[in-house]
mmCIF file of C-alpha atoms and ligand atoms in Angstrom:
data_model
loop_
_atom_site.group_PDB
_atom_site.id
_atom_site.type_symbol
_atom_site.label_atom_id
_atom_site.label_comp_id
_atom_site.label_asym_id
_atom_site.label_seq_id
_atom_site.Cartn_x
_atom_site.Cartn_y
_atom_site.Cartn_z
ATOM 1 C CA MET A 1 1.876 1.714 7.741
ATOM 2 C CA ARG A 2 1.893 -2.087 7.711
ATOM 3 C CA PRO A 3 1.053 -2.809 4.110
ATOM 4 C CA ILE A 4 -1.733 -5.396 4.360
ATOM 5 C CA THR A 5 -4.913 -3.928 2.863
ATOM 6 C CA ALA A 6 -8.321 -5.259 1.872
ATOM 7 C CA THR A 7 -9.510 -3.096 -1.003
ATOM 8 C CA ILE A 8 -13.287 -3.251 -1.491
ATOM 9 C CA HIS A 9 -14.334 -2.649 -5.092
ATOM 10 C CA LEU A 10 -17.796 -1.055 -5.227
ATOM 11 C CA ALA A 11 -18.024 -1.528 -9.001
ATOM 12 C CA ALA A 12 -17.616 -5.288 -8.507
ATOM 13 C CA LEU A 13 -20.476 -5.297 -5.969
ATOM 14 C CA GLN A 14 -22.653 -3.428 -8.450
ATOM 15 C CA HIS A 15 -21.656 -5.813 -11.209
ATOM 16 C CA ASN A 16 -22.438 -8.883 -9.096
ATOM 17 C CA LEU A 17 -25.810 -7.421 -8.102
ATOM 18 C CA ARG A 18 -26.574 -7.042 -11.816
ATOM 19 C CA ARG A 19 -25.623 -10.703 -12.253
ATOM 20 C CA VAL A 20 -28.212 -11.621 -9.607
ATOM 21 C CA ARG A 21 -30.794 -9.701 -11.613
ATOM 22 C CA ASP A 22 -29.686 -11.345 -14.861
ATOM 23 C CA TYR A 23 -30.264 -14.739 -13.260
ATOM 24 C CA ALA A 24 -33.467 -13.821 -11.387
ATOM 25 C CA PRO A 25 -35.040 -10.948 -13.333
ATOM 26 C CA HIS A 26 -38.486 -11.265 -11.739
ATOM 27 C CA ALA A 27 -37.466 -11.447 -8.099
ATOM 28 C CA ARG A 28 -36.651 -8.727 -5.627
ATOM 29 C CA THR A 29 -33.152 -8.940 -4.172
ATOM 30 C CA MET A 30 -32.520 -9.245 -0.450
ATOM 31 C CA ALA A 31 -28.747 -8.755 -0.287
ATOM 32 C CA VAL A 32 -27.354 -10.825 2.557
ATOM 33 C CA VAL A 33 -24.821 -8.647 4.389
ATOM 34 C CA LYS A 34 -24.539 -10.612 7.638
ATOM 35 C CA ALA A 35 -21.176 -11.218 9.309
ATOM 36 C CA ASN A 36 -20.006 -7.669 8.657
ATOM 37 C CA GLY A 37 -20.868 -7.988 4.968
ATOM 38 C CA TYR A 38 -19.072 -11.343 4.705
ATOM 39 C CA GLY A 39 -16.001 -9.667 6.164
ATOM 40 C CA HIS A 40 -15.993 -6.699 3.750
ATOM 41 C CA GLY A 41 -17.477 -4.162 6.202
ATOM 42 C CA LEU A 42 -21.246 -3.731 6.589
ATOM 43 C CA LEU A 43 -21.432 -0.127 5.450
ATOM 44 C CA ASN A 44 -18.845 -0.680 2.711
ATOM 45 C CA VAL A 45 -20.977 -3.325 1.050
ATOM 46 C CA ALA A 46 -24.245 -1.476 1.653
ATOM 47 C CA ARG A 47 -22.783 1.402 -0.383
ATOM 48 C CA GLY A 48 -21.991 -0.898 -3.286
ATOM 49 C CA LEU A 49 -25.359 -2.639 -3.004
ATOM 50 C CA ALA A 50 -27.479 0.462 -2.445
ATOM 51 C CA GLU A 51 -29.734 -0.595 -5.351
ATOM 52 C CA ALA A 52 -30.740 -3.831 -3.592
ATOM 53 C CA ASP A 53 -34.390 -4.111 -2.544
ATOM 54 C CA GLY A 54 -33.432 -5.219 0.947
ATOM 55 C CA PHE A 55 -30.630 -6.217 3.271
ATOM 56 C CA ALA A 56 -30.502 -9.276 5.519
ATOM 57 C CA VAL A 57 -28.435 -9.387 8.714
ATOM 58 C CA LEU A 58 -28.312 -11.395 11.932
ATOM 59 C CA ARG A 59 -28.177 -8.788 14.676
ATOM 60 C CA LEU A 60 -30.628 -5.997 15.394
ATOM 61 C CA GLN A 61 -27.658 -3.674 15.902
ATOM 62 C CA GLU A 62 -26.600 -4.184 12.272
ATOM 63 C CA ALA A 63 -30.093 -3.409 11.021
ATOM 64 C CA LEU A 64 -30.214 -0.248 13.128
ATOM 65 C CA GLU A 65 -26.799 0.753 11.770
ATOM 66 C CA LEU A 66 -28.139 0.442 8.224
ATOM 67 C CA ARG A 67 -31.223 2.504 9.084
ATOM 68 C CA ALA A 68 -29.064 5.132 10.776
ATOM 69 C CA ALA A 69 -26.935 5.309 7.612
ATOM 70 C CA GLY A 70 -30.089 6.154 5.661
ATOM 71 C CA TYR A 71 -30.982 2.860 3.987
ATOM 72 C CA GLN A 72 -34.752 2.769 3.627
ATOM 73 C CA GLN A 73 -35.241 -0.608 2.019
ATOM 74 C CA THR A 74 -36.531 -3.768 3.687
ATOM 75 C CA LEU A 75 -34.185 -4.958 6.440
ATOM 76 C CA LEU A 76 -34.520 -8.535 7.660
ATOM 77 C CA LEU A 77 -33.204 -10.263 10.785
ATOM 78 C CA LEU A 78 -32.436 -13.786 9.549
ATOM 79 C CA GLU A 79 -32.776 -15.450 12.949
ATOM 80 C CA GLY A 80 -35.509 -13.112 14.129
ATOM 81 C CA VAL A 81 -35.295 -11.605 17.605
ATOM 82 C CA PHE A 82 -33.587 -13.341 20.497
ATOM 83 C CA GLU A 83 -35.561 -11.658 23.272
ATOM 84 C CA SER A 84 -38.821 -9.763 23.464
ATOM 85 C CA THR A 85 -37.151 -6.413 24.212
ATOM 86 C CA GLU A 86 -35.721 -6.455 20.676
ATOM 87 C CA LEU A 87 -39.201 -6.587 19.149
ATOM 88 C CA ASN A 88 -40.052 -2.989 20.001
ATOM 89 C CA ALA A 89 -36.806 -1.613 18.613
ATOM 90 C CA ALA A 90 -37.184 -3.684 15.442
ATOM 91 C CA ALA A 91 -40.784 -2.584 14.913
ATOM 92 C CA ASP A 92 -39.893 1.019 15.648
ATOM 93 C CA ALA A 93 -37.159 0.990 12.980
ATOM 94 C CA GLY A 94 -39.337 -0.875 10.471
ATOM 95 C CA VAL A 95 -37.099 -3.930 10.568
ATOM 96 C CA SER A 96 -38.634 -7.240 9.408
ATOM 97 C CA ILE A 97 -38.022 -10.425 11.334
ATOM 98 C CA VAL A 98 -37.832 -14.102 10.605
ATOM 99 C CA VAL A 99 -40.134 -16.219 12.766
ATOM 100 C CA HIS A 100 -38.780 -19.747 12.898
ATOM 101 C CA ALA A 101 -40.149 -21.219 16.129
ATOM 102 C CA GLU A 102 -43.196 -21.228 18.369
ATOM 103 C CA HIS A 103 -41.606 -19.169 21.152
ATOM 104 C CA GLN A 104 -41.180 -16.312 18.683
ATOM 105 C CA ILE A 105 -44.895 -16.411 17.827
ATOM 106 C CA ALA A 106 -45.714 -16.309 21.528
ATOM 107 C CA MET A 107 -43.416 -13.281 21.927
ATOM 108 C CA LEU A 108 -45.291 -11.471 19.175
ATOM 109 C CA GLU A 109 -48.709 -12.370 20.599
ATOM 110 C CA GLN A 110 -47.708 -10.972 23.988
ATOM 111 C CA ALA A 111 -45.972 -7.843 22.694
ATOM 112 C CA SER A 112 -47.383 -4.393 22.476
ATOM 113 C CA LEU A 113 -45.560 -2.744 19.622
ATOM 114 C CA PRO A 114 -45.484 0.895 18.477
ATOM 115 C CA VAL A 115 -46.363 -0.335 14.966
ATOM 116 C CA PRO A 116 -46.976 -3.852 13.650
ATOM 117 C CA ILE A 117 -43.988 -5.710 12.232
ATOM 118 C CA ALA A 118 -43.395 -7.594 8.960
ATOM 119 C CA VAL A 119 -42.529 -11.262 9.410
ATOM 120 C CA PHE A 120 -40.870 -13.915 7.252
ATOM 121 C CA VAL A 121 -42.152 -17.297 8.460
ATOM 122 C CA LYS A 122 -39.564 -19.992 7.993
ATOM 123 C CA MET A 123 -40.280 -23.564 7.042
ATOM 124 C CA ASN A 124 -37.829 -26.383 7.775
ATOM 125 C CA THR A 125 -37.657 -28.325 4.520
ATOM 126 C CA GLY A 126 -34.784 -30.624 5.433
ATOM 127 C CA MET A 127 -31.959 -28.445 6.707
ATOM 128 C CA ASN A 128 -33.216 -29.240 10.215
ATOM 129 C CA ARG A 129 -31.731 -26.073 11.624
ATOM 130 C CA LEU A 130 -34.466 -23.428 11.925
ATOM 131 C CA GLY A 131 -38.109 -23.396 10.942
ATOM 132 C CA PHE A 132 -41.478 -25.074 11.324
ATOM 133 C CA VAL A 133 -41.845 -28.538 9.825
ATOM 134 C CA PRO A 134 -44.242 -28.563 6.854
ATOM 135 C CA GLN A 135 -47.036 -30.164 8.911
ATOM 136 C CA ALA A 136 -46.859 -27.374 11.519
ATOM 137 C CA PHE A 137 -46.505 -24.545 9.015
ATOM 138 C CA ALA A 138 -50.147 -23.759 8.275
ATOM 139 C CA SER A 139 -51.045 -23.341 11.920
ATOM 140 C CA ALA A 140 -47.972 -21.147 12.553
ATOM 141 C CA VAL A 141 -48.955 -18.934 9.623
ATOM 142 C CA ALA A 142 -52.564 -18.818 10.787
ATOM 143 C CA ARG A 143 -51.511 -17.657 14.250
ATOM 144 C CA LEU A 144 -49.330 -14.924 12.750
ATOM 145 C CA ALA A 145 -52.086 -13.857 10.360
ATOM 146 C CA ALA A 146 -54.412 -13.468 13.336
ATOM 147 C CA CYS A 147 -51.839 -11.527 15.380
ATOM 148 C CA PRO A 148 -52.481 -7.767 15.380
ATOM 149 C CA GLN A 149 -48.742 -7.137 15.893
ATOM 150 C CA VAL A 150 -48.007 -8.582 12.446
ATOM 151 C CA SER A 151 -48.273 -6.270 9.436
ATOM 152 C CA SER A 152 -47.347 -8.661 6.626
ATOM 153 C CA ILE A 153 -46.270 -12.235 6.019
ATOM 154 C CA THR A 154 -43.686 -13.691 3.640
ATOM 155 C CA LEU A 155 -43.036 -17.424 3.466
ATOM 156 C CA MET A 156 -39.461 -18.624 3.406
ATOM 157 C CA THR A 157 -37.177 -21.623 3.539
ATOM 158 C CA HIS A 158 -33.464 -22.279 3.152
ATOM 159 C CA PHE A 159 -31.940 -25.120 1.121
ATOM 160 C CA ALA A 160 -29.357 -27.565 2.451
ATOM 161 C CA THR A 161 -28.063 -28.835 -0.904
ATOM 162 C CA ALA A 162 -28.691 -26.151 -3.526
ATOM 163 C CA ASP A 163 -24.963 -26.283 -4.318
ATOM 164 C CA GLU A 164 -24.675 -30.070 -4.522
ATOM 165 C CA ALA A 165 -25.896 -33.053 -6.467
ATOM 166 C CA PRO A 166 -29.107 -33.775 -4.484
ATOM 167 C CA GLY A 167 -30.331 -30.308 -5.499
ATOM 168 C CA ILE A 168 -33.539 -28.821 -4.152
ATOM 169 C CA ALA A 169 -36.311 -30.982 -5.630
ATOM 170 C CA SER A 170 -37.225 -32.698 -2.394
ATOM 171 C CA ALA A 171 -37.042 -29.505 -0.312
ATOM 172 C CA LEU A 172 -39.098 -27.622 -2.874
ATOM 173 C CA GLN A 173 -41.714 -30.362 -2.834
ATOM 174 C CA ARG A 174 -41.947 -30.160 0.957
ATOM 175 C CA PHE A 175 -42.206 -26.384 0.775
ATOM 176 C CA GLU A 176 -45.004 -26.477 -1.751
ATOM 177 C CA ALA A 177 -46.875 -29.082 0.253
ATOM 178 C CA GLY A 178 -46.475 -27.127 3.514
ATOM 179 C CA ALA A 179 -47.451 -23.821 1.922
ATOM 180 C CA ALA A 180 -50.263 -25.186 -0.276
ATOM 181 C CA GLY A 181 -53.017 -22.685 -0.910
ATOM 182 C CA MET A 182 -51.218 -19.747 0.739
ATOM 183 C CA GLN A 183 -51.157 -16.528 -1.247
ATOM 184 C CA TYR A 184 -48.238 -14.843 0.515
ATOM 185 C CA PRO A 185 -44.984 -13.809 -1.193
ATOM 186 C CA LYS A 186 -42.155 -16.343 -0.975
ATOM 187 C CA SER A 187 -38.393 -16.278 -0.495
ATOM 188 C CA LEU A 188 -36.352 -19.443 -1.033
ATOM 189 C CA ALA A 189 -33.144 -18.987 -2.986
ATOM 190 C CA ASN A 190 -29.604 -18.367 -1.735
ATOM 191 C CA SER A 191 -26.754 -17.841 -4.234
ATOM 192 C CA ALA A 192 -26.476 -21.482 -5.259
ATOM 193 C CA ALA A 193 -30.218 -21.713 -5.907
ATOM 194 C CA ILE A 194 -30.191 -18.413 -7.819
ATOM 195 C CA LEU A 195 -27.443 -19.734 -10.087
ATOM 196 C CA ARG A 196 -28.615 -23.333 -10.445
ATOM 197 C CA HIS A 197 -32.329 -23.583 -9.683
ATOM 198 C CA PRO A 198 -34.438 -20.912 -11.409
ATOM 199 C CA GLU A 199 -37.604 -22.755 -10.334
ATOM 200 C CA SER A 200 -36.870 -21.524 -6.791
ATOM 201 C CA HIS A 201 -36.518 -17.786 -7.485
ATOM 202 C CA ALA A 202 -40.037 -16.829 -6.308
ATOM 203 C CA ASP A 203 -40.628 -13.261 -5.045
ATOM 204 C CA TRP A 204 -37.442 -12.500 -3.096
ATOM 205 C CA VAL A 205 -34.013 -14.018 -3.695
ATOM 206 C CA ARG A 206 -31.399 -13.929 -0.926
ATOM 207 C CA PRO A 207 -27.918 -13.796 -2.479
ATOM 208 C CA GLY A 208 -24.904 -13.681 -0.213
ATOM 209 C CA ILE A 209 -21.622 -15.101 -1.439
ATOM 210 C CA MET A 210 -22.188 -14.392 -5.146
ATOM 211 C CA LEU A 211 -22.453 -10.660 -4.397
ATOM 212 C CA TYR A 212 -18.902 -10.799 -3.100
ATOM 213 C CA GLY A 213 -17.624 -12.533 -6.216
ATOM 214 C CA ALA A 214 -16.946 -15.967 -4.744
ATOM 215 C CA THR A 215 -18.597 -19.191 -5.795
ATOM 216 C CA PRO A 216 -21.308 -20.991 -3.825
ATOM 217 C CA VAL A 217 -20.678 -24.157 -5.853
ATOM 218 C CA GLN A 218 -17.297 -25.716 -5.145
ATOM 219 C CA SER A 219 -16.961 -27.376 -8.540
ATOM 220 C CA VAL A 220 -17.675 -24.202 -10.559
ATOM 221 C CA THR A 221 -15.585 -21.023 -10.508
ATOM 222 C CA ALA A 222 -17.003 -17.592 -9.754
ATOM 223 C CA ALA A 223 -15.678 -16.421 -13.133
ATOM 224 C CA HIS A 224 -17.813 -19.060 -14.835
ATOM 225 C CA PHE A 225 -20.881 -17.394 -13.285
ATOM 226 C CA GLY A 226 -19.622 -13.997 -14.467
ATOM 227 C CA LEU A 227 -18.832 -12.752 -10.961
ATOM 228 C CA GLN A 228 -16.051 -10.349 -9.980
ATOM 229 C CA ALA A 229 -13.950 -10.434 -6.810
ATOM 230 C CA VAL A 230 -14.983 -7.605 -4.488
ATOM 231 C CA MET A 231 -12.190 -7.916 -1.913
ATOM 232 C CA HIS A 232 -8.587 -7.712 -3.067
ATOM 233 C CA LEU A 233 -6.419 -8.710 -0.112
ATOM 234 C CA GLN A 234 -2.963 -7.367 -0.778
ATOM 235 C CA SER A 235 0.283 -6.861 1.056
ATOM 236 C CA GLU A 236 3.982 -6.505 0.280
ATOM 237 C CA LEU A 237 7.271 -8.312 0.661
ATOM 238 C CA ILE A 238 9.015 -6.937 3.738
ATOM 239 C CA ALA A 239 12.148 -9.116 3.458
ATOM 240 C CA VAL A 240 13.802 -11.566 1.089
ATOM 241 C CA GLN A 241 15.875 -14.621 2.010
ATOM 242 C CA THR A 242 17.978 -16.827 -0.225
ATOM 243 C CA LEU A 243 18.067 -20.405 1.064
ATOM 244 C CA PRO A 244 20.910 -22.702 0.047
ATOM 245 C CA PRO A 245 19.861 -26.334 -0.533
ATOM 246 C CA GLY A 246 19.144 -28.108 2.766
ATOM 247 C CA GLU A 247 18.142 -24.934 4.640
ATOM 248 C CA SER A 248 14.640 -24.882 6.148
ATOM 249 C CA LEU A 249 11.987 -22.226 6.594
ATOM 250 C CA GLY A 250 9.819 -20.960 9.430
ATOM 251 C CA TYR A 251 8.196 -22.630 12.439
ATOM 252 C CA GLY A 252 8.527 -26.375 12.465
ATOM 253 C CA ALA A 253 11.030 -26.173 9.583
ATOM 254 C CA THR A 254 8.359 -27.796 7.437
ATOM 255 C CA PHE A 255 9.876 -26.611 4.141
ATOM 256 C CA VAL A 256 13.400 -27.648 3.259
ATOM 257 C CA ALA A 257 15.024 -26.182 0.121
ATOM 258 C CA GLU A 258 16.026 -28.767 -2.458
ATOM 259 C CA ARG A 259 17.674 -26.174 -4.680
ATOM 260 C CA GLU A 260 18.717 -22.615 -4.008
ATOM 261 C CA THR A 261 15.398 -20.918 -3.243
ATOM 262 C CA ARG A 262 14.543 -17.220 -3.113
ATOM 263 C CA VAL A 263 11.867 -16.623 -0.514
ATOM 264 C CA GLY A 264 9.738 -13.513 -0.064
ATOM 265 C CA ILE A 265 8.488 -12.695 3.447
ATOM 266 C CA VAL A 266 4.922 -11.349 3.216
ATOM 267 C CA ALA A 267 3.355 -9.066 5.831
ATOM 268 C CA CYS A 268 0.278 -11.258 6.305
ATOM 269 C CA GLY A 269 -0.371 -13.988 8.847
ATOM 270 C CA TYR A 270 -3.147 -15.780 10.616
ATOM 271 C CA ALA A 271 -3.741 -12.794 12.895
ATOM 272 C CA ASP A 272 -4.842 -10.987 9.724
ATOM 273 C CA GLY A 273 -7.250 -13.793 8.923
ATOM 274 C CA TYR A 274 -5.122 -15.743 6.464
ATOM 275 C CA PRO A 275 -5.694 -19.398 7.363
ATOM 276 C CA ARG A 276 -2.897 -21.016 9.354
ATOM 277 C CA HIS A 277 -3.800 -24.357 7.842
ATOM 278 C CA ALA A 278 -3.039 -23.120 4.291
ATOM 279 C CA PRO A 279 -0.515 -25.729 3.166
ATOM 280 C CA GLY A 280 2.709 -24.935 1.350
ATOM 281 C CA GLY A 281 1.787 -24.677 -2.329
ATOM 282 C CA THR A 282 -1.264 -22.468 -1.794
ATOM 283 C CA PRO A 283 -1.572 -20.037 -4.742
ATOM 284 C CA ILE A 284 -0.457 -16.435 -4.183
ATOM 285 C CA ALA A 285 0.728 -13.713 -6.594
ATOM 286 C CA VAL A 286 3.803 -11.485 -6.414
ATOM 287 C CA ALA A 287 4.091 -8.497 -8.744
ATOM 288 C CA GLY A 288 1.223 -9.937 -10.764
ATOM 289 C CA GLN A 289 2.862 -13.334 -11.196
ATOM 290 C CA VAL A 290 1.267 -16.451 -9.748
ATOM 291 C CA SER A 291 3.441 -18.415 -7.330
ATOM 292 C CA LYS A 292 2.946 -20.552 -4.222
ATOM 293 C CA THR A 293 3.378 -20.272 -0.483
ATOM 294 C CA LEU A 294 6.116 -22.181 1.318
ATOM 295 C CA GLY A 295 6.208 -23.617 4.837
ATOM 296 C CA ARG A 296 3.901 -22.745 7.694
ATOM 297 C CA VAL A 297 1.854 -19.568 8.002
ATOM 298 C CA SER A 298 2.821 -17.680 11.163
ATOM 299 C CA MET A 299 0.857 -15.089 13.112
ATOM 300 C CA ASP A 300 2.185 -12.074 11.238
ATOM 301 C CA MET A 301 3.998 -13.394 8.175
ATOM 302 C CA LEU A 302 4.006 -16.043 5.520
ATOM 303 C CA PHE A 303 6.462 -17.190 2.858
ATOM 304 C CA VAL A 304 6.258 -17.095 -0.923
ATOM 305 C CA ASP A 305 8.529 -18.716 -3.489
ATOM 306 C CA ILE A 306 10.042 -15.980 -5.670
ATOM 307 C CA THR A 307 12.827 -18.088 -7.184
ATOM 308 C CA ASP A 308 11.242 -17.652 -10.623
ATOM 309 C CA ILE A 309 10.276 -14.008 -10.109
ATOM 310 C CA PRO A 310 13.710 -12.342 -10.182
ATOM 311 C CA ALA A 311 12.269 -8.830 -10.243
ATOM 312 C CA ALA A 312 10.501 -9.447 -6.918
ATOM 313 C CA ASP A 313 12.102 -7.633 -3.997
ATOM 314 C CA ILE A 314 11.292 -5.795 -0.783
ATOM 315 C CA GLY A 315 8.215 -3.662 -1.465
ATOM 316 C CA SER A 316 6.877 -5.865 -4.268
ATOM 317 C CA PRO A 317 3.080 -6.121 -4.159
ATOM 318 C CA VAL A 318 1.558 -9.430 -3.073
ATOM 319 C CA GLU A 319 -1.999 -10.570 -3.708
ATOM 320 C CA LEU A 320 -3.310 -13.089 -1.169
ATOM 321 C CA TRP A 321 -6.623 -13.199 -3.025
ATOM 322 C CA GLY A 322 -8.532 -10.935 -5.390
ATOM 323 C CA ALA A 323 -8.662 -10.587 -9.164
ATOM 324 C CA THR A 324 -5.606 -12.756 -9.931
ATOM 325 C CA ILE A 325 -5.951 -15.374 -7.169
ATOM 326 C CA PRO A 326 -9.625 -16.271 -6.592
ATOM 327 C CA VAL A 327 -10.398 -16.557 -2.888
ATOM 328 C CA ASP A 328 -11.967 -19.889 -3.839
ATOM 329 C CA ALA A 329 -8.571 -21.208 -5.018
ATOM 330 C CA VAL A 330 -7.026 -20.391 -1.633
ATOM 331 C CA ALA A 331 -10.045 -21.940 0.094
ATOM 332 C CA GLU A 332 -9.755 -25.105 -1.955
ATOM 333 C CA ALA A 333 -6.091 -25.491 -1.011
ATOM 334 C CA CYS A 334 -7.163 -25.138 2.636
ATOM 335 C CA GLY A 335 -10.063 -27.588 2.410
ATOM 336 C CA THR A 336 -12.657 -24.899 3.097
ATOM 337 C CA VAL A 337 -14.889 -22.441 1.224
ATOM 338 C CA GLY A 338 -14.408 -18.815 0.214
ATOM 339 C CA TYR A 339 -17.099 -17.775 2.711
ATOM 340 C CA GLU A 340 -14.922 -18.743 5.674
ATOM 341 C CA LEU A 341 -11.830 -16.913 4.441
ATOM 342 C CA LEU A 342 -13.687 -13.702 3.620
ATOM 343 C CA CYS A 343 -15.478 -13.619 6.981
ATOM 344 C CA ALA A 344 -12.236 -14.258 8.861
ATOM 345 C CA VAL A 345 -10.323 -11.134 7.758
ATOM 346 C CA THR A 346 -9.518 -9.310 10.993
ATOM 347 C CA SER A 347 -9.623 -5.683 12.068
ATOM 348 C CA ARG A 348 -5.814 -5.516 11.943
ATOM 349 C CA VAL A 349 -6.109 -5.309 8.150
ATOM 350 C CA ASN A 350 -6.469 -1.844 6.609
ATOM 351 C CA PHE A 351 -9.715 -1.463 4.676
ATOM 352 C CA LYS A 352 -9.971 0.778 1.647
ATOM 353 C CA VAL A 353 -13.066 1.365 -0.507
ATOM 354 C CA VAL A 354 -12.649 2.195 -4.208
ATOM 355 C CA HIS A 355 -15.235 2.900 -6.873
ATOM 356 C CA GLY A 356 -13.526 1.044 -9.715
HETATM 357 C C1 PLP B 401 -26.470 -16.702 4.700
HETATM 358 C C2 PLP B 401 -27.832 -16.912 4.167
HETATM 359 C C3 PLP B 401 -28.113 -16.699 2.806
HETATM 360 C C4 PLP B 401 -27.044 -16.379 1.780
HETATM 361 O O1 PLP B 401 -26.390 -17.570 1.407
HETATM 362 P P1 PLP B 401 -25.266 -17.580 0.255
HETATM 363 O O2 PLP B 401 -24.915 -19.008 0.108
HETATM 364 O O3 PLP B 401 -24.123 -16.775 0.791
HETATM 365 O O4 PLP B 401 -25.877 -16.971 -0.938
HETATM 366 C C5 PLP B 401 -29.427 -16.792 2.387
HETATM 367 N N1 PLP B 401 -30.421 -17.128 3.260
HETATM 368 C C6 PLP B 401 -30.177 -17.369 4.552
HETATM 369 C C7 PLP B 401 -31.299 -17.751 5.453
HETATM 370 C C8 PLP B 401 -28.882 -17.283 5.055
HETATM 371 O O5 PLP B 401 -28.648 -17.536 6.346
#
């Protein structure tokens, strides 16, 4: 078997869920498991997060998969339904929906559902992506409250800069103004807001990335927040080359050895989801020792410097990211965020679920 494996640690998911509750002890937790559980496998992460009060996904199909697997908690479609035919199936399965625009209210008003459906009404507080502007919010909520197809209402928004210097003060102010006098439960906080803005915790928090043990705040490590890596992406050396000075490596010959260099060839490439734009020097570990990549990442393989790891040889274990190499460190080298790397792991990688 090709050795590249993403091992999913259920104990780390459970630990990170406890961290959410440490930070937001009075809120219910809507675990965000969209994008195939941030690349970890939807049902894999649901197992580790079975104690969550709810799960949020994008596609109806994912919600139905969770119901079929026996999860009875609140399930939420974060973009709501895309067409009216999805409303019946969602209502039938007891799946809650976001309502972010007028056409979705009209859909509900015209529907005839087997049972009424729970809605999360979204306010646009400055992200300018989805949601009703604060001035239009009260009338949207009033229409939903009057709609017999609606069983319950929760108010929500999503912050644009919870992870950055501007913070959430202005968005929170807009939210409070737009929702003034409304007695419905509220859901505002993503991971960054959970970790940095306790004033936004409200009734339901919506953690995503922190559950997977990566940081939502680029300047602060996941370890600092007490989070544990859930995915350990590991492979092995499948060949070793010794380059004399002046010899180059890989496509484009972008690395040229200045001294005699021992190079490990790792069974992992961009077709596995490892970013092609990872520059030489990106952190990687061989046999538990931290080293760096060399040259250009190819479709199926990449290169690691093992000059200073003499024991490394064919079959030596390699960690692309996990407990030794934070996914955030790889992301930083690539000019992106851990989210993107985790979501990009492809189906060519073997997935293994462990309890420890
Ligand atoms: C993805 C998403 C989240 C989770 O965000 P993280 O930064 O991963 O915690 C929360 N709320 C909404 C609406 C989302 O789309």
